[in-house]
Tab-separated table of C-alpha atoms in Angstrom:
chain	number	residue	atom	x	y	z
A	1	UNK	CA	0.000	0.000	0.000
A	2	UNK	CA	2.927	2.133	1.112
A	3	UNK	CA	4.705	1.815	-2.283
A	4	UNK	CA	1.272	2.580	-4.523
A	5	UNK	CA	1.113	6.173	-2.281
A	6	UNK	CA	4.755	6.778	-3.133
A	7	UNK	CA	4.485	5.240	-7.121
A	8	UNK	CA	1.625	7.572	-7.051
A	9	UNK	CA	3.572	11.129	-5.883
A	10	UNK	CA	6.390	10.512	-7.717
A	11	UNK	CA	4.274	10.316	-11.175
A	12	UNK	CA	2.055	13.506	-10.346
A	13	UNK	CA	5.219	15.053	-9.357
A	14	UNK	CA	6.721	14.206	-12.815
A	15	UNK	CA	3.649	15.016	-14.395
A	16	UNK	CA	3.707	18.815	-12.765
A	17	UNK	CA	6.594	18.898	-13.687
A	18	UNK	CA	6.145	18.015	-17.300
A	19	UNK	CA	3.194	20.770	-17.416
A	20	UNK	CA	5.158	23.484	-16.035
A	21	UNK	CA	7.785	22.692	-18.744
A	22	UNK	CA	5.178	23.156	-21.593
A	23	UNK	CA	3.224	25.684	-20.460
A	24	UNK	CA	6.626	27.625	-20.209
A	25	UNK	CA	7.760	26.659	-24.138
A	26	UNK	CA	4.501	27.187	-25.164
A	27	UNK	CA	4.236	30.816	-24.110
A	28	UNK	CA	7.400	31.622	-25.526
A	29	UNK	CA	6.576	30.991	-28.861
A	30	UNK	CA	2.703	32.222	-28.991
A	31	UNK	CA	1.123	35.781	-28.917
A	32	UNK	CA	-1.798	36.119	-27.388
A	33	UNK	CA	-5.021	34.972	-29.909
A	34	UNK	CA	-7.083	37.988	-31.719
A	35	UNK	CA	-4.171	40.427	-30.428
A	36	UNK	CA	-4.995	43.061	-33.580
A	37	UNK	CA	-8.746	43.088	-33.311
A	38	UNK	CA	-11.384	43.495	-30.604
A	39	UNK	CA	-12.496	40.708	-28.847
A	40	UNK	CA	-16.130	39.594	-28.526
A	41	UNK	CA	-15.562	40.191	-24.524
A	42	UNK	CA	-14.237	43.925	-24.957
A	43	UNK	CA	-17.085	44.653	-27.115
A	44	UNK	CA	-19.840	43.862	-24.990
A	45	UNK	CA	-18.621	44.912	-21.547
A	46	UNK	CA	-17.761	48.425	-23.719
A	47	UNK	CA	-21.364	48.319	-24.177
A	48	UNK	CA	-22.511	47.624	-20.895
A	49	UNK	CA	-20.133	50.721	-19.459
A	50	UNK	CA	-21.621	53.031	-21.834
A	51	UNK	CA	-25.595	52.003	-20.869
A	52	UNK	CA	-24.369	51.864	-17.011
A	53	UNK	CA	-22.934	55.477	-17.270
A	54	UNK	CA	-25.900	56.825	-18.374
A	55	UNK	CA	-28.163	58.452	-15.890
A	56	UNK	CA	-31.416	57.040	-17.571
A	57	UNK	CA	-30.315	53.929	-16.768
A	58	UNK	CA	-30.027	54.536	-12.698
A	59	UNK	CA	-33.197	56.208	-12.645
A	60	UNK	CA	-35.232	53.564	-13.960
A	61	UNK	CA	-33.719	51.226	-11.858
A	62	UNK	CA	-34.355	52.919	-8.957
A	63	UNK	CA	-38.232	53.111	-9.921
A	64	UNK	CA	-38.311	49.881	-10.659
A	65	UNK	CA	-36.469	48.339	-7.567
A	66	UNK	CA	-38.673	51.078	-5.566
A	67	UNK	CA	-42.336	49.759	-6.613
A	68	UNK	CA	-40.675	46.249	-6.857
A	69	UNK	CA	-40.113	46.291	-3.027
A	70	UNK	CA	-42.748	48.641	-2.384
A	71	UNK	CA	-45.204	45.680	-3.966
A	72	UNK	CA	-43.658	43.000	-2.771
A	73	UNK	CA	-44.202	44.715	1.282
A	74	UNK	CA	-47.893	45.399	0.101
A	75	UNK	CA	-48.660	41.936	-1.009
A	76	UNK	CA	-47.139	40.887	2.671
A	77	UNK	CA	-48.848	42.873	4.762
A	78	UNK	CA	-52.302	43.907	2.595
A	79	UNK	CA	-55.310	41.314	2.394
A	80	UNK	CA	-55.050	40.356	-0.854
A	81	UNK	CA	-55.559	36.447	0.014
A	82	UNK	CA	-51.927	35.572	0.474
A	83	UNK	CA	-50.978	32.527	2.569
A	84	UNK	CA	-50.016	33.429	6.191
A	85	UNK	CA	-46.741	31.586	5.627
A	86	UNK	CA	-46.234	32.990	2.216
A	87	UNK	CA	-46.403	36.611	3.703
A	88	UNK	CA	-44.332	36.470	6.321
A	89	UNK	CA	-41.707	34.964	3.801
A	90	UNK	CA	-42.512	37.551	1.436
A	91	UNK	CA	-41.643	40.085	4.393
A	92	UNK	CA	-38.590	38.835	4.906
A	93	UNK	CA	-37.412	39.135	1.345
A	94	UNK	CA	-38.083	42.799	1.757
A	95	UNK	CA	-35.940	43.133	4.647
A	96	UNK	CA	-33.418	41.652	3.097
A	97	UNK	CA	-33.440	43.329	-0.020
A	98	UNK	CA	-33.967	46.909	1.560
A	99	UNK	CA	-30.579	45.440	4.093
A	100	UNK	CA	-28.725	44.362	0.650
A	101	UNK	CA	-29.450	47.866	-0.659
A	102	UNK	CA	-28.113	49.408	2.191
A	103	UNK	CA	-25.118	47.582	2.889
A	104	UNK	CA	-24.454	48.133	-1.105
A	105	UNK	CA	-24.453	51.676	-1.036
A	106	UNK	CA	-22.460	51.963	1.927
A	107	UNK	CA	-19.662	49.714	0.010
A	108	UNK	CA	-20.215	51.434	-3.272
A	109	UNK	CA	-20.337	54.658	-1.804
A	110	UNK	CA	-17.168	54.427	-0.119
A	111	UNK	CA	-15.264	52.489	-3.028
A	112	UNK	CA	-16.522	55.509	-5.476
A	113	UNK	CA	-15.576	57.919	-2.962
A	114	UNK	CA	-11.876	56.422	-3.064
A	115	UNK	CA	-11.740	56.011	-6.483
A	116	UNK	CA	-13.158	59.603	-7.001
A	117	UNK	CA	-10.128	61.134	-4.503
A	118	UNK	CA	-7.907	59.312	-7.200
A	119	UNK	CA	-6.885	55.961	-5.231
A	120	UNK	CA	-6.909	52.794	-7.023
A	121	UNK	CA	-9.052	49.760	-7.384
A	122	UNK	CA	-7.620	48.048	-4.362
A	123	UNK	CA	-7.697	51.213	-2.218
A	124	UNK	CA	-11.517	51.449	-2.931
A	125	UNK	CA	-12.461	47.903	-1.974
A	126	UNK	CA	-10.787	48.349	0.780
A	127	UNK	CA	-12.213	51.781	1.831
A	128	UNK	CA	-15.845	49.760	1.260
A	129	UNK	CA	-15.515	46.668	2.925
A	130	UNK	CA	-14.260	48.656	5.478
A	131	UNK	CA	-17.113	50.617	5.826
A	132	UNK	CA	-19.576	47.466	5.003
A	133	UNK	CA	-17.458	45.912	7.658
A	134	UNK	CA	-18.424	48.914	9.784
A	135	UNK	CA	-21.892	48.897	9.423
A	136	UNK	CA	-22.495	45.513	10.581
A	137	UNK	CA	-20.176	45.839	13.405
A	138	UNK	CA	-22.803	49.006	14.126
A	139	UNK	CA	-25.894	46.883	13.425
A	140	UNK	CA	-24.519	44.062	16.117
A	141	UNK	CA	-23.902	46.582	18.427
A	142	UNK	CA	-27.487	47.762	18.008
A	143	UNK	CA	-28.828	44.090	18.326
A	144	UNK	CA	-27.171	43.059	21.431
A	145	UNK	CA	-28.405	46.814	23.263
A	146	UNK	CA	-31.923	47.101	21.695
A	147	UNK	CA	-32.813	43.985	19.576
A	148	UNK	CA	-33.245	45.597	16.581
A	149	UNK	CA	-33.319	42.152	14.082
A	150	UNK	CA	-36.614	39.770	15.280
């Protein structure tokens, strides 16, 4: 049994091995494919940028998550023949969607913010989970004085 286990290292060490070495002679001879046009990638997250930079875009996105949570509260707490179970469910979703949307503009706001004050990619994350980070260490603080969740 002993000798399988050590047959069995030694011939996925020689077979790492064996892949480093032609990974390593096959990227010195290649160029990268499709280096002198546009990819199919480039071209549609250029796209995407240009509709998510347009302030049309955020507006009717806001209406639309608006009445969608604004609907989706009214069909849990109205009497429009929904399942007891169902609403309280339905409830829940709303908290956590209206908690998601929160805790997203806290992150984004602070990432932008950094970003904005001409930091770098890293430096925003950081700067957001930070301040995500903060904001739950706030909301914890807030449950174990008040019992503000349930």
């Amino acid at each position: 049994m002993v000798s399988l286990t050590l047959l069995s290292t030694a011939l996925m060490g020689l077979l790492v091995v064996g892949t480093f070495v032609a990974v390593a002679q096959i990227g010195a001879k290649r160029t990268a494919p499709g280096a002198g046009s546009i990819s199919r990638y480039d071209a549609i997250t250029g796209t995407l940028s240009e509709v998510a930079q347009k302030p049309i875009t955020w507006a009717i996105s806001f209406i639309l998550i608006t009445v969608g949570i604004g609907a989706v509260a009214l069909l849990a707490v109205g009497s429009f023949g929904v399942p007891e179970g169902l609403s309280g469910s339905l409830l829940t979703l709303v908290y956590a969607a209206v908690a998601l949307l929160i805790a997203g503009f806290v992150f984004f706001g602070a990432y932008f913010g950094a970003r904005g004050r001409g930091l770098g990619n890293a430096h925003g994350v950081a700067a957001g989970s930070f301040a995500a980070g903060l904001l739950f260490l706030v909301l914890i603080v807030a449950q174990l004085l008040v019992g503000v969740i349930g």
